[in-house]
PDB file of C-alpha atoms and ligand atoms in Angstrom:
ATOM      1  CA  VAL A   6     -27.528 -52.556 -17.267  1.00 95.00           C
ATOM      2  CA  VAL A   7     -30.743 -51.080 -15.999  1.00 97.00           C
ATOM      3  CA  ALA A   8     -29.190 -47.987 -14.585  1.00 97.00           C
ATOM      4  CA  TYR A   9     -27.023 -47.475 -17.630  1.00 98.00           C
ATOM      5  CA  ALA A  10     -30.409 -47.552 -19.594  1.00 98.00           C
ATOM      6  CA  ALA A  11     -32.091 -45.312 -17.237  1.00 97.00           C
ATOM      7  CA  ALA A  12     -29.158 -42.801 -17.221  1.00 98.00           C
ATOM      8  CA  ARG A  13     -30.138 -42.687 -21.087  1.00 97.00           C
ATOM      9  CA  HIS A  14     -33.894 -42.115 -20.659  1.00 97.00           C
ATOM     10  CA  ILE A  15     -34.037 -45.954 -22.019  1.00 96.00           C
ATOM     11  CA  THR A  16     -36.472 -48.478 -20.170  1.00 96.00           C
ATOM     12  CA  VAL A  17     -35.262 -52.193 -20.392  1.00 98.00           C
ATOM     13  CA  VAL A  18     -37.824 -54.878 -20.995  1.00 98.00           C
ATOM     14  CA  PRO A  19     -37.290 -58.040 -19.989  1.00 98.00           C
ATOM     15  CA  GLU A  20     -38.491 -61.145 -21.838  1.00 98.00           C
ATOM     16  CA  ILE A  21     -38.904 -64.420 -20.169  1.00 98.00           C
ATOM     17  CA  GLU A  22     -39.891 -66.857 -22.666  1.00 98.00           C
ATOM     18  CA  MET A  23     -43.158 -69.102 -22.344  1.00 98.00           C
ATOM     19  CA  PRO A  24     -44.921 -71.785 -22.709  1.00 98.00           C
ATOM     20  CA  GLY A  25     -42.483 -72.546 -25.540  1.00 98.00           C
ATOM     21  CA  HIS A  26     -38.738 -71.849 -26.213  1.00 98.00           C
ATOM     22  CA  ALA A  27     -38.333 -73.662 -23.051  1.00 98.00           C
ATOM     23  CA  GLN A  28     -36.139 -76.391 -23.898  1.00 98.00           C
ATOM     24  CA  ALA A  29     -33.066 -75.566 -21.868  1.00 97.00           C
ATOM     25  CA  ALA A  30     -35.388 -75.124 -18.724  1.00 97.00           C
ATOM     26  CA  VAL A  31     -37.201 -78.582 -19.251  1.00 98.00           C
ATOM     27  CA  ALA A  32     -33.647 -80.131 -19.827  1.00 98.00           C
ATOM     28  CA  ALA A  33     -32.603 -78.608 -16.248  1.00 97.00           C
ATOM     29  CA  TYR A  34     -36.056 -79.446 -14.666  1.00 97.00           C
ATOM     30  CA  PRO A  35     -37.791 -82.284 -16.350  1.00 97.00           C
ATOM     31  CA  GLU A  36     -40.964 -81.710 -14.268  1.00 97.00           C
ATOM     32  CA  LEU A  37     -41.755 -78.626 -16.248  1.00 98.00           C
ATOM     33  CA  GLY A  38     -41.926 -80.355 -19.378  1.00 98.00           C
ATOM     34  CA  ASN A  39     -44.330 -82.890 -20.817  1.00 98.00           C
ATOM     35  CA  HIS A  40     -42.432 -86.469 -20.600  1.00 95.00           C
ATOM     36  CA  PRO A  41     -40.500 -86.333 -17.482  1.00 90.00           C
ATOM     37  CA  ASP A  42     -39.154 -89.774 -17.943  1.00 93.00           C
ATOM     38  CA  VAL A  43     -37.262 -89.055 -21.157  1.00 93.00           C
ATOM     39  CA  PRO A  44     -34.420 -86.855 -20.900  1.00 92.00           C
ATOM     40  CA  VAL A  45     -34.134 -83.804 -23.076  1.00 96.00           C
ATOM     41  CA  GLU A  46     -30.967 -81.885 -23.644  1.00 97.00           C
ATOM     42  CA  VAL A  47     -30.148 -78.077 -24.046  1.00 97.00           C
ATOM     43  CA  SER A  48     -30.197 -77.554 -27.696  1.00 96.00           C
ATOM     44  CA  ARG A  49     -27.148 -77.088 -29.447  1.00 94.00           C
ATOM     45  CA  THR A  50     -29.079 -74.761 -32.433  1.00 92.00           C
ATOM     46  CA  TRP A  51     -31.273 -72.272 -32.250  1.00 91.00           C
ATOM     47  CA  GLY A  52     -35.031 -72.630 -33.743  1.00 94.00           C
ATOM     48  CA  VAL A  53     -38.396 -73.504 -32.633  1.00 97.00           C
ATOM     49  CA  HIS A  54     -38.297 -76.817 -30.546  1.00 97.00           C
ATOM     50  CA  GLU A  55     -41.098 -78.939 -29.062  1.00 97.00           C
ATOM     51  CA  ASP A  56     -40.040 -79.405 -26.082  1.00 98.00           C
ATOM     52  CA  VAL A  57     -42.345 -76.580 -24.129  1.00 98.00           C
ATOM     53  CA  TYR A  58     -43.613 -76.254 -20.402  1.00 98.00           C
ATOM     54  CA  ASN A  59     -46.522 -78.203 -19.192  1.00 98.00           C
ATOM     55  CA  ALA A  60     -49.376 -76.167 -17.660  1.00 98.00           C
ATOM     56  CA  GLU A  61     -49.248 -77.652 -14.289  1.00 98.00           C
ATOM     57  CA  GLU A  62     -49.935 -75.795 -11.277  1.00 98.00           C
ATOM     58  CA  SER A  63     -46.386 -76.294 -10.093  1.00 98.00           C
ATOM     59  CA  THR A  64     -45.005 -75.201 -13.390  1.00 98.00           C
ATOM     60  CA  LEU A  65     -47.082 -71.759 -13.273  1.00 98.00           C
ATOM     61  CA  ARG A  66     -45.597 -71.531  -9.690  1.00 98.00           C
ATOM     62  CA  PHE A  67     -42.071 -72.178 -10.852  1.00 98.00           C
ATOM     63  CA  LEU A  68     -42.381 -69.302 -13.552  1.00 98.00           C
ATOM     64  CA  GLN A  69     -44.155 -67.033 -11.184  1.00 98.00           C
ATOM     65  CA  ASN A  70     -41.397 -67.654  -8.877  1.00 98.00           C
ATOM     66  CA  VAL A  71     -38.735 -66.414 -11.678  1.00 98.00           C
ATOM     67  CA  LEU A  72     -40.905 -63.309 -12.805  1.00 98.00           C
ATOM     68  CA  ASP A  73     -40.837 -62.372  -9.019  1.00 98.00           C
ATOM     69  CA  GLU A  74     -36.974 -62.233  -9.273  1.00 98.00           C
ATOM     70  CA  VAL A  75     -37.229 -60.388 -12.598  1.00 98.00           C
ATOM     71  CA  LEU A  76     -39.656 -57.905 -11.012  1.00 98.00           C
ATOM     72  CA  ASP A  77     -37.025 -57.005  -8.623  1.00 98.00           C
ATOM     73  CA  LEU A  78     -34.343 -56.461 -10.891  1.00 97.00           C
ATOM     74  CA  PHE A  79     -36.364 -54.589 -13.797  1.00 98.00           C
ATOM     75  CA  PRO A  80     -38.607 -51.540 -12.865  1.00 97.00           C
ATOM     76  CA  SER A  81     -40.107 -51.644 -16.349  1.00 98.00           C
ATOM     77  CA  GLU A  82     -43.991 -51.173 -16.441  1.00 98.00           C
ATOM     78  CA  PHE A  83     -44.150 -54.092 -19.025  1.00 98.00           C
ATOM     79  CA  ILE A  84     -42.577 -57.638 -18.712  1.00 98.00           C
ATOM     80  CA  HIS A  85     -42.251 -59.606 -21.989  1.00 98.00           C
ATOM     81  CA  ILE A  86     -43.628 -63.401 -21.521  1.00 98.00           C
ATOM     82  CA  GLY A  87     -42.747 -64.227 -25.116  1.00 98.00           C
ATOM     83  CA  GLY A  88     -45.541 -66.150 -26.268  1.00 98.00           C
ATOM     84  CA  ASP A  89     -44.592 -66.963 -29.698  1.00 98.00           C
ATOM     85  CA  GLU A  90     -43.290 -70.144 -31.169  1.00 98.00           C
ATOM     86  CA  CYS A  91     -45.033 -72.812 -28.926  1.00 98.00           C
ATOM     87  CA  PRO A  92     -45.649 -75.923 -30.946  1.00 98.00           C
ATOM     88  CA  LYS A  93     -48.524 -77.610 -29.306  1.00 98.00           C
ATOM     89  CA  LYS A  94     -47.674 -81.137 -30.594  1.00 98.00           C
ATOM     90  CA  GLN A  95     -46.409 -82.247 -26.952  1.00 98.00           C
ATOM     91  CA  TRP A  96     -49.742 -80.907 -25.452  1.00 98.00           C
ATOM     92  CA  ARG A  97     -51.664 -82.811 -27.964  1.00 98.00           C
ATOM     93  CA  GLU A  98     -49.904 -86.150 -27.322  1.00 98.00           C
ATOM     94  CA  SER A  99     -49.564 -85.474 -23.331  1.00 98.00           C
ATOM     95  CA  ALA A 100     -52.254 -87.583 -21.206  1.00 97.00           C
ATOM     96  CA  ALA A 101     -51.730 -84.984 -18.508  1.00 98.00           C
ATOM     97  CA  ALA A 102     -52.082 -81.939 -20.534  1.00 98.00           C
ATOM     98  CA  GLN A 103     -55.023 -83.329 -22.031  1.00 98.00           C
ATOM     99  CA  ALA A 104     -56.304 -84.108 -18.331  1.00 98.00           C
ATOM    100  CA  ARG A 105     -55.462 -80.583 -17.455  1.00 98.00           C
ATOM    101  CA  MET A 106     -57.465 -79.000 -20.631  1.00 98.00           C
ATOM    102  CA  ARG A 107     -60.659 -81.331 -19.648  1.00 98.00           C
ATOM    103  CA  ALA A 108     -60.590 -79.963 -16.067  1.00 98.00           C
ATOM    104  CA  LEU A 109     -59.948 -76.485 -17.032  1.00 98.00           C
ATOM    105  CA  GLY A 110     -62.868 -77.044 -19.425  1.00 98.00           C
ATOM    106  CA  LEU A 111     -60.622 -75.728 -22.348  1.00 98.00           C
ATOM    107  CA  LYS A 112     -61.454 -77.150 -25.724  1.00 97.00           C
ATOM    108  CA  ASP A 113     -57.960 -77.058 -27.532  1.00 97.00           C
ATOM    109  CA  GLU A 114     -54.431 -76.448 -26.704  1.00 98.00           C
ATOM    110  CA  GLU A 115     -54.482 -72.882 -28.151  1.00 97.00           C
ATOM    111  CA  GLU A 116     -57.093 -72.156 -25.052  1.00 97.00           C
ATOM    112  CA  LEU A 117     -54.513 -74.019 -22.701  1.00 98.00           C
ATOM    113  CA  GLN A 118     -51.691 -71.523 -24.223  1.00 98.00           C
ATOM    114  CA  SER A 119     -54.459 -68.792 -23.744  1.00 97.00           C
ATOM    115  CA  TYR A 120     -55.239 -69.937 -20.018  1.00 98.00           C
ATOM    116  CA  PHE A 121     -51.292 -70.255 -19.769  1.00 98.00           C
ATOM    117  CA  VAL A 122     -51.227 -66.442 -20.356  1.00 98.00           C
ATOM    118  CA  ARG A 123     -53.988 -65.024 -18.490  1.00 98.00           C
ATOM    119  CA  ARG A 124     -52.430 -66.469 -15.237  1.00 98.00           C
ATOM    120  CA  MET A 125     -49.422 -64.384 -15.980  1.00 98.00           C
ATOM    121  CA  ASP A 126     -51.764 -61.305 -17.129  1.00 98.00           C
ATOM    122  CA  ALA A 127     -53.341 -61.761 -13.667  1.00 98.00           C
ATOM    123  CA  PHE A 128     -50.036 -62.248 -11.635  1.00 98.00           C
ATOM    124  CA  LEU A 129     -48.207 -59.254 -13.527  1.00 98.00           C
ATOM    125  CA  PHE A 130     -51.319 -57.077 -12.719  1.00 98.00           C
ATOM    126  CA  ALA A 131     -51.376 -57.995  -9.134  1.00 98.00           C
ATOM    127  CA  ARG A 132     -47.846 -56.551  -8.728  1.00 98.00           C
ATOM    128  CA  GLY A 133     -48.453 -53.265 -10.741  1.00 98.00           C
ATOM    129  CA  ARG A 134     -46.899 -54.563 -13.690  1.00 98.00           C
ATOM    130  CA  ARG A 135     -48.376 -55.459 -17.439  1.00 98.00           C
ATOM    131  CA  LEU A 136     -47.883 -58.296 -19.481  1.00 98.00           C
ATOM    132  CA  ILE A 137     -46.816 -57.976 -23.092  1.00 98.00           C
ATOM    133  CA  GLY A 138     -46.289 -60.878 -25.596  1.00 98.00           C
ATOM    134  CA  TRP A 139     -45.849 -61.729 -29.277  1.00 98.00           C
ATOM    135  CA  ASP A 140     -48.940 -61.840 -31.328  1.00 98.00           C
ATOM    136  CA  GLU A 141     -49.367 -65.607 -30.823  1.00 97.00           C
ATOM    137  CA  ILE A 142     -50.865 -64.857 -27.456  1.00 97.00           C
ATOM    138  CA  LEU A 143     -54.159 -63.736 -29.734  1.00 97.00           C
ATOM    139  CA  GLU A 144     -54.535 -67.491 -30.342  1.00 96.00           C
ATOM    140  CA  GLY A 145     -57.212 -69.170 -28.241  1.00 94.00           C
ATOM    141  CA  GLY A 146     -58.160 -65.664 -26.852  1.00 95.00           C
ATOM    142  CA  LEU A 147     -56.121 -62.870 -25.771  1.00 96.00           C
ATOM    143  CA  ALA A 148     -55.573 -61.907 -21.999  1.00 93.00           C
ATOM    144  CA  PRO A 149     -57.746 -59.178 -20.591  1.00 92.00           C
ATOM    145  CA  ARG A 150     -54.998 -56.413 -20.183  1.00 95.00           C
ATOM    146  CA  ALA A 151     -52.268 -58.123 -22.615  1.00 97.00           C
ATOM    147  CA  ALA A 152     -50.556 -55.859 -25.031  1.00 98.00           C
ATOM    148  CA  VAL A 153     -49.194 -57.522 -28.321  1.00 98.00           C
ATOM    149  CA  MET A 154     -46.171 -57.114 -29.959  1.00 98.00           C
ATOM    150  CA  SER A 155     -47.076 -57.872 -33.563  1.00 98.00           C
ATOM    151  CA  TRP A 156     -44.371 -59.445 -35.395  1.00 98.00           C
ATOM    152  CA  ARG A 157     -46.009 -62.140 -38.008  1.00 98.00           C
ATOM    153  CA  GLY A 158     -47.047 -59.058 -40.042  1.00 97.00           C
ATOM    154  CA  GLU A 159     -49.410 -56.383 -38.931  1.00 98.00           C
ATOM    155  CA  GLU A 160     -52.534 -58.352 -38.853  1.00 98.00           C
ATOM    156  CA  GLY A 161     -52.507 -59.368 -34.978  1.00 98.00           C
ATOM    157  CA  GLY A 162     -51.532 -55.910 -33.966  1.00 98.00           C
ATOM    158  CA  ILE A 163     -54.485 -54.294 -36.003  1.00 98.00           C
ATOM    159  CA  THR A 164     -56.747 -56.989 -34.520  1.00 98.00           C
ATOM    160  CA  ALA A 165     -55.517 -56.455 -30.884  1.00 98.00           C
ATOM    161  CA  ALA A 166     -55.544 -52.461 -31.192  1.00 98.00           C
ATOM    162  CA  ASN A 167     -59.111 -52.623 -32.664  1.00 98.00           C
ATOM    163  CA  ALA A 168     -60.240 -54.640 -29.755  1.00 98.00           C
ATOM    164  CA  GLY A 169     -58.592 -51.934 -27.201  1.00 98.00           C
ATOM    165  CA  HIS A 170     -55.400 -53.675 -26.718  1.00 98.00           C
ATOM    166  CA  ASP A 171     -52.108 -51.806 -26.643  1.00 98.00           C
ATOM    167  CA  VAL A 172     -49.524 -52.803 -29.403  1.00 98.00           C
ATOM    168  CA  VAL A 173     -46.170 -52.438 -30.296  1.00 98.00           C
ATOM    169  CA  MET A 174     -45.800 -53.032 -34.071  1.00 98.00           C
ATOM    170  CA  ALA A 175     -42.681 -55.123 -35.012  1.00 98.00           C
ATOM    171  CA  PRO A 176     -43.566 -56.988 -38.182  1.00 98.00           C
ATOM    172  CA  THR A 177     -40.732 -59.076 -39.909  1.00 98.00           C
ATOM    173  CA  THR A 178     -41.839 -57.452 -43.100  1.00 97.00           C
ATOM    174  CA  TYR A 179     -40.304 -54.051 -41.908  1.00 98.00           C
ATOM    175  CA  THR A 180     -38.343 -53.925 -38.795  1.00 98.00           C
ATOM    176  CA  TYR A 181     -36.536 -57.138 -38.372  1.00 98.00           C
ATOM    177  CA  LEU A 182     -33.024 -55.338 -38.516  1.00 98.00           C
ATOM    178  CA  ASP A 183     -31.162 -59.202 -38.817  1.00 97.00           C
ATOM    179  CA  TYR A 184     -32.657 -59.607 -42.277  1.00 97.00           C
ATOM    180  CA  ASN A 185     -30.498 -58.806 -45.684  1.00 97.00           C
ATOM    181  CA  GLN A 186     -30.167 -55.223 -46.822  1.00 95.00           C
ATOM    182  CA  THR A 187     -29.407 -56.107 -50.524  1.00 95.00           C
ATOM    183  CA  THR A 188     -30.360 -58.797 -53.159  1.00 95.00           C
ATOM    184  CA  ASP A 189     -26.800 -60.107 -52.959  1.00 94.00           C
ATOM    185  CA  PRO A 190     -26.347 -61.991 -49.723  1.00 89.00           C
ATOM    186  CA  SER A 191     -22.826 -62.958 -50.907  1.00 91.00           C
ATOM    187  CA  SER A 192     -21.856 -59.025 -50.593  1.00 90.00           C
ATOM    188  CA  GLU A 193     -23.417 -59.321 -46.644  1.00 91.00           C
ATOM    189  CA  PRO A 194     -22.487 -60.994 -43.661  1.00 89.00           C
ATOM    190  CA  LEU A 195     -24.251 -64.456 -43.206  1.00 91.00           C
ATOM    191  CA  SER A 196     -27.511 -63.673 -41.786  1.00 93.00           C
ATOM    192  CA  ILE A 197     -31.103 -65.453 -41.605  1.00 93.00           C
ATOM    193  CA  GLY A 198     -32.117 -64.113 -44.831  1.00 93.00           C
ATOM    194  CA  GLY A 199     -34.869 -61.855 -45.931  1.00 96.00           C
ATOM    195  CA  TYR A 200     -34.655 -58.581 -47.507  1.00 97.00           C
ATOM    196  CA  ILE A 201     -35.307 -55.249 -45.791  1.00 98.00           C
ATOM    197  CA  PRO A 202     -33.114 -52.293 -47.580  1.00 98.00           C
ATOM    198  CA  LEU A 203     -33.174 -48.992 -45.988  1.00 98.00           C
ATOM    199  CA  GLU A 204     -35.992 -47.498 -48.089  1.00 98.00           C
ATOM    200  CA  LYS A 205     -38.428 -50.187 -46.961  1.00 98.00           C
ATOM    201  CA  VAL A 206     -37.664 -49.644 -43.404  1.00 98.00           C
ATOM    202  CA  TYR A 207     -38.651 -45.970 -44.019  1.00 98.00           C
ATOM    203  CA  SER A 208     -41.864 -46.644 -46.233  1.00 98.00           C
ATOM    204  CA  PHE A 209     -43.116 -48.501 -42.793  1.00 98.00           C
ATOM    205  CA  ASP A 210     -46.270 -46.864 -41.487  1.00 97.00           C
ATOM    206  CA  PRO A 211     -46.353 -48.090 -37.614  1.00 97.00           C
ATOM    207  CA  ILE A 212     -50.149 -47.263 -37.670  1.00 97.00           C
ATOM    208  CA  PRO A 213     -51.491 -49.460 -40.592  1.00 95.00           C
ATOM    209  CA  ALA A 214     -54.575 -48.333 -42.718  1.00 94.00           C
ATOM    210  CA  GLY A 215     -56.826 -51.337 -40.742  1.00 97.00           C
ATOM    211  CA  VAL A 216     -56.491 -49.844 -37.230  1.00 98.00           C
ATOM    212  CA  GLU A 217     -59.760 -48.085 -36.591  1.00 98.00           C
ATOM    213  CA  PRO A 218     -58.877 -44.220 -36.148  1.00 98.00           C
ATOM    214  CA  GLU A 219     -60.485 -43.910 -32.858  1.00 98.00           C
ATOM    215  CA  LYS A 220     -58.087 -46.859 -31.674  1.00 98.00           C
ATOM    216  CA  ALA A 221     -54.746 -45.697 -33.146  1.00 98.00           C
ATOM    217  CA  HIS A 222     -53.413 -44.360 -29.764  1.00 98.00           C
ATOM    218  CA  HIS A 223     -53.335 -47.947 -28.904  1.00 98.00           C
ATOM    219  CA  ILE A 224     -50.301 -48.569 -31.149  1.00 98.00           C
ATOM    220  CA  LEU A 225     -47.747 -47.656 -28.789  1.00 97.00           C
ATOM    221  CA  GLY A 226     -44.822 -47.816 -31.248  1.00 97.00           C
ATOM    222  CA  ALA A 227     -42.826 -49.749 -32.899  1.00 98.00           C
ATOM    223  CA  GLN A 228     -39.616 -51.900 -32.485  1.00 98.00           C
ATOM    224  CA  GLY A 229     -36.598 -52.926 -34.721  1.00 98.00           C
ATOM    225  CA  GLN A 230     -35.444 -56.807 -34.019  1.00 98.00           C
ATOM    226  CA  MET A 231     -31.929 -57.621 -34.006  1.00 97.00           C
ATOM    227  CA  TRP A 232     -31.864 -61.229 -33.182  1.00 96.00           C
ATOM    228  CA  ALA A 233     -28.190 -62.163 -32.816  1.00 94.00           C
ATOM    229  CA  GLU A 234     -27.952 -65.868 -33.799  1.00 92.00           C
ATOM    230  CA  TYR A 235     -25.837 -64.865 -36.696  1.00 94.00           C
ATOM    231  CA  ILE A 236     -24.073 -62.002 -35.392  1.00 95.00           C
ATOM    232  CA  ALA A 237     -20.599 -62.858 -33.852  1.00 93.00           C
ATOM    233  CA  THR A 238     -19.264 -59.164 -33.586  1.00 96.00           C
ATOM    234  CA  GLN A 239     -20.018 -55.786 -33.094  1.00 96.00           C
ATOM    235  CA  ASP A 240     -19.255 -54.462 -36.549  1.00 96.00           C
ATOM    236  CA  THR A 241     -21.828 -56.977 -38.103  1.00 96.00           C
ATOM    237  CA  LEU A 242     -24.209 -55.658 -35.591  1.00 97.00           C
ATOM    238  CA  ASP A 243     -23.734 -52.338 -36.483  1.00 97.00           C
ATOM    239  CA  THR A 244     -23.641 -52.978 -40.133  1.00 96.00           C
ATOM    240  CA  MET A 245     -27.291 -54.818 -39.744  1.00 97.00           C
ATOM    241  CA  ALA A 246     -28.466 -51.977 -37.260  1.00 98.00           C
ATOM    242  CA  PHE A 247     -27.286 -48.823 -38.985  1.00 98.00           C
ATOM    243  CA  PRO A 248     -28.505 -46.947 -40.746  1.00 98.00           C
ATOM    244  CA  ARG A 249     -31.709 -48.665 -41.127  1.00 98.00           C
ATOM    245  CA  LEU A 250     -32.295 -47.824 -37.308  1.00 98.00           C
ATOM    246  CA  CYS A 251     -32.047 -44.312 -38.265  1.00 98.00           C
ATOM    247  CA  ALA A 252     -35.149 -44.862 -40.585  1.00 98.00           C
ATOM    248  CA  LEU A 253     -37.116 -46.572 -38.168  1.00 98.00           C
ATOM    249  CA  ALA A 254     -36.721 -43.895 -35.626  1.00 97.00           C
ATOM    250  CA  GLU A 255     -37.611 -41.150 -38.013  1.00 97.00           C
ATOM    251  CA  VAL A 256     -40.799 -42.967 -39.060  1.00 97.00           C
ATOM    252  CA  VAL A 257     -42.056 -43.623 -35.634  1.00 96.00           C
ATOM    253  CA  TRP A 258     -41.587 -39.999 -34.551  1.00 94.00           C
ATOM    254  CA  THR A 259     -42.659 -38.343 -37.863  1.00 95.00           C
ATOM    255  CA  SER A 260     -46.179 -37.966 -39.075  1.00 93.00           C
ATOM    256  CA  LYS A 261     -47.527 -39.599 -42.080  1.00 92.00           C
ATOM    257  CA  GLU A 262     -47.580 -36.401 -44.032  1.00 95.00           C
ATOM    258  CA  ARG A 263     -44.194 -35.182 -43.137  1.00 96.00           C
ATOM    259  CA  LYS A 264     -42.297 -38.431 -44.202  1.00 97.00           C
ATOM    260  CA  ASP A 265     -39.568 -37.529 -46.963  1.00 98.00           C
ATOM    261  CA  TYR A 266     -37.399 -40.467 -47.927  1.00 98.00           C
ATOM    262  CA  ALA A 267     -35.396 -38.070 -50.280  1.00 98.00           C
ATOM    263  CA  GLY A 268     -34.961 -35.521 -47.417  1.00 98.00           C
ATOM    264  CA  PHE A 269     -34.221 -38.102 -45.020  1.00 98.00           C
ATOM    265  CA  LEU A 270     -31.379 -39.521 -47.192  1.00 98.00           C
ATOM    266  CA  THR A 271     -29.738 -36.041 -47.500  1.00 98.00           C
ATOM    267  CA  ARG A 272     -29.848 -35.465 -43.601  1.00 97.00           C
ATOM    268  CA  LEU A 273     -28.341 -38.757 -43.198  1.00 98.00           C
ATOM    269  CA  LYS A 274     -25.408 -38.409 -45.529  1.00 98.00           C
ATOM    270  CA  GLU A 275     -24.642 -34.637 -44.611  1.00 97.00           C
ATOM    271  CA  GLY A 276     -25.962 -34.801 -40.876  1.00 96.00           C
ATOM    272  CA  HIS A 277     -25.870 -38.089 -39.184  1.00 97.00           C
ATOM    273  CA  LEU A 278     -23.226 -40.604 -40.624  1.00 98.00           C
ATOM    274  CA  PRO A 279     -20.613 -38.162 -39.808  1.00 98.00           C
ATOM    275  CA  ARG A 280     -21.496 -38.630 -36.128  1.00 98.00           C
ATOM    276  CA  LEU A 281     -21.622 -42.468 -36.567  1.00 98.00           C
ATOM    277  CA  ASP A 282     -18.290 -42.162 -38.423  1.00 98.00           C
ATOM    278  CA  ALA A 283     -16.756 -39.798 -35.356  1.00 98.00           C
ATOM    279  CA  LEU A 284     -18.294 -43.001 -32.983  1.00 97.00           C
ATOM    280  CA  GLY A 285     -16.689 -45.344 -35.319  1.00 98.00           C
ATOM    281  CA  VAL A 286     -19.889 -47.294 -36.007  1.00 98.00           C
ATOM    282  CA  LYS A 287     -19.540 -49.460 -38.860  1.00 97.00           C
ATOM    283  CA  TYR A 288     -22.820 -48.675 -40.604  1.00 97.00           C
ATOM    284  CA  PHE A 289     -23.394 -50.658 -44.162  1.00 96.00           C
ATOM    285  CA  PRO A 290     -22.520 -47.999 -46.844  1.00 94.00           C
ATOM    286  CA  LEU A 291     -25.140 -46.184 -48.464  1.00 90.00           C
TER     287      LEU A 291
HETATM  288  C1  LIG B  25     -39.913 -63.891 -33.250  1.00 96.81           C
HETATM  289  O1  LIG B  25     -39.231 -63.477 -34.104  1.00 96.81           O
HETATM  290  N1  LIG B  25     -40.020 -65.122 -32.968  1.00 96.81           N
HETATM  291  C2  LIG B  25     -40.830 -62.915 -32.098  1.00 96.81           C
END
C-alpha cells in the first residue's frame, strides 16, 4: 500500500487510535483497560465505547511498541494517534486512574488524556516524526509539537492554528463525504445521515475567518472523511466520494478569489465526469 501510494505521490498516514476506541485491544489484553477483572468483548457494532486504555506506564510502553512497528512500516512524517471520542467515565471511576492522576499532579481526566498524548508526542518527536490527532487533543492542553485535525467544526483548528500549531481542517460541516448529499435519504444508499451536497463542499474555506492572517500558514490543508461503516461496496464508495471529492480538491488548491461554482460545474460536466465514466467510477449523478 505504501509503495503503491508513493508511486502516485501520495503519503499514507496511519492512525493508531488512543486512548479511546480501544475496546478490541482491551478485550485482547485486559491489563490495558480499567477493569482487568471484568472481561470485555470485542464490540459487534460501531460507536463510542467506554472501554478505553488506562494510562499506566506499562500501557504507554505497549502502545509505543506498537508505534515502533508502525514507524518501521510507514515512512510518513505525521503519525495519527486518534485522540477522539474518549469517554472519561472509566478513568473517573477507577481507583488506579485516580491514583495515577494524583501521582502525576493532574487535576482532571482531560489532563490525563493530555498527559497521554504528550508522552506520545515526545516519543514520536524523538524518532523524527510528528504527532497529529483529532481536535479532542486540545482538551487538557495541547502537546507542544502536536498538529490537529479539526473535525468537530472549525473552532479547534482555529484555536490550534492561532496558538502556532499545524492544522488539517476536516470539519463535519463540509468534509464528511460519508454524509448524505440530498434531503431525501431514501434516494441514497443507507448512510450515517447528515446533509452535505456538492455545492456545500465547494463553499468550504479551508482557512476560516477566525485564523489570524499571520497564522494562516499553519493550515496545512484539508481532508475529506470517508468512514466506511455503511459502505459495503466499491460502487457505494464511488457514489459518496464523487463528485464531492472533486469539489474538495478544487477548493483546497484554489485561492478564495478564484473560486467559481458555476465554472466548476461546467468543467466537471464537460471535462471530468467523462473521465470518471471512462474509469468506471459510479459517481453520484448531478
Ligand atoms: C471522527 O469522526 N470521530 C474523527
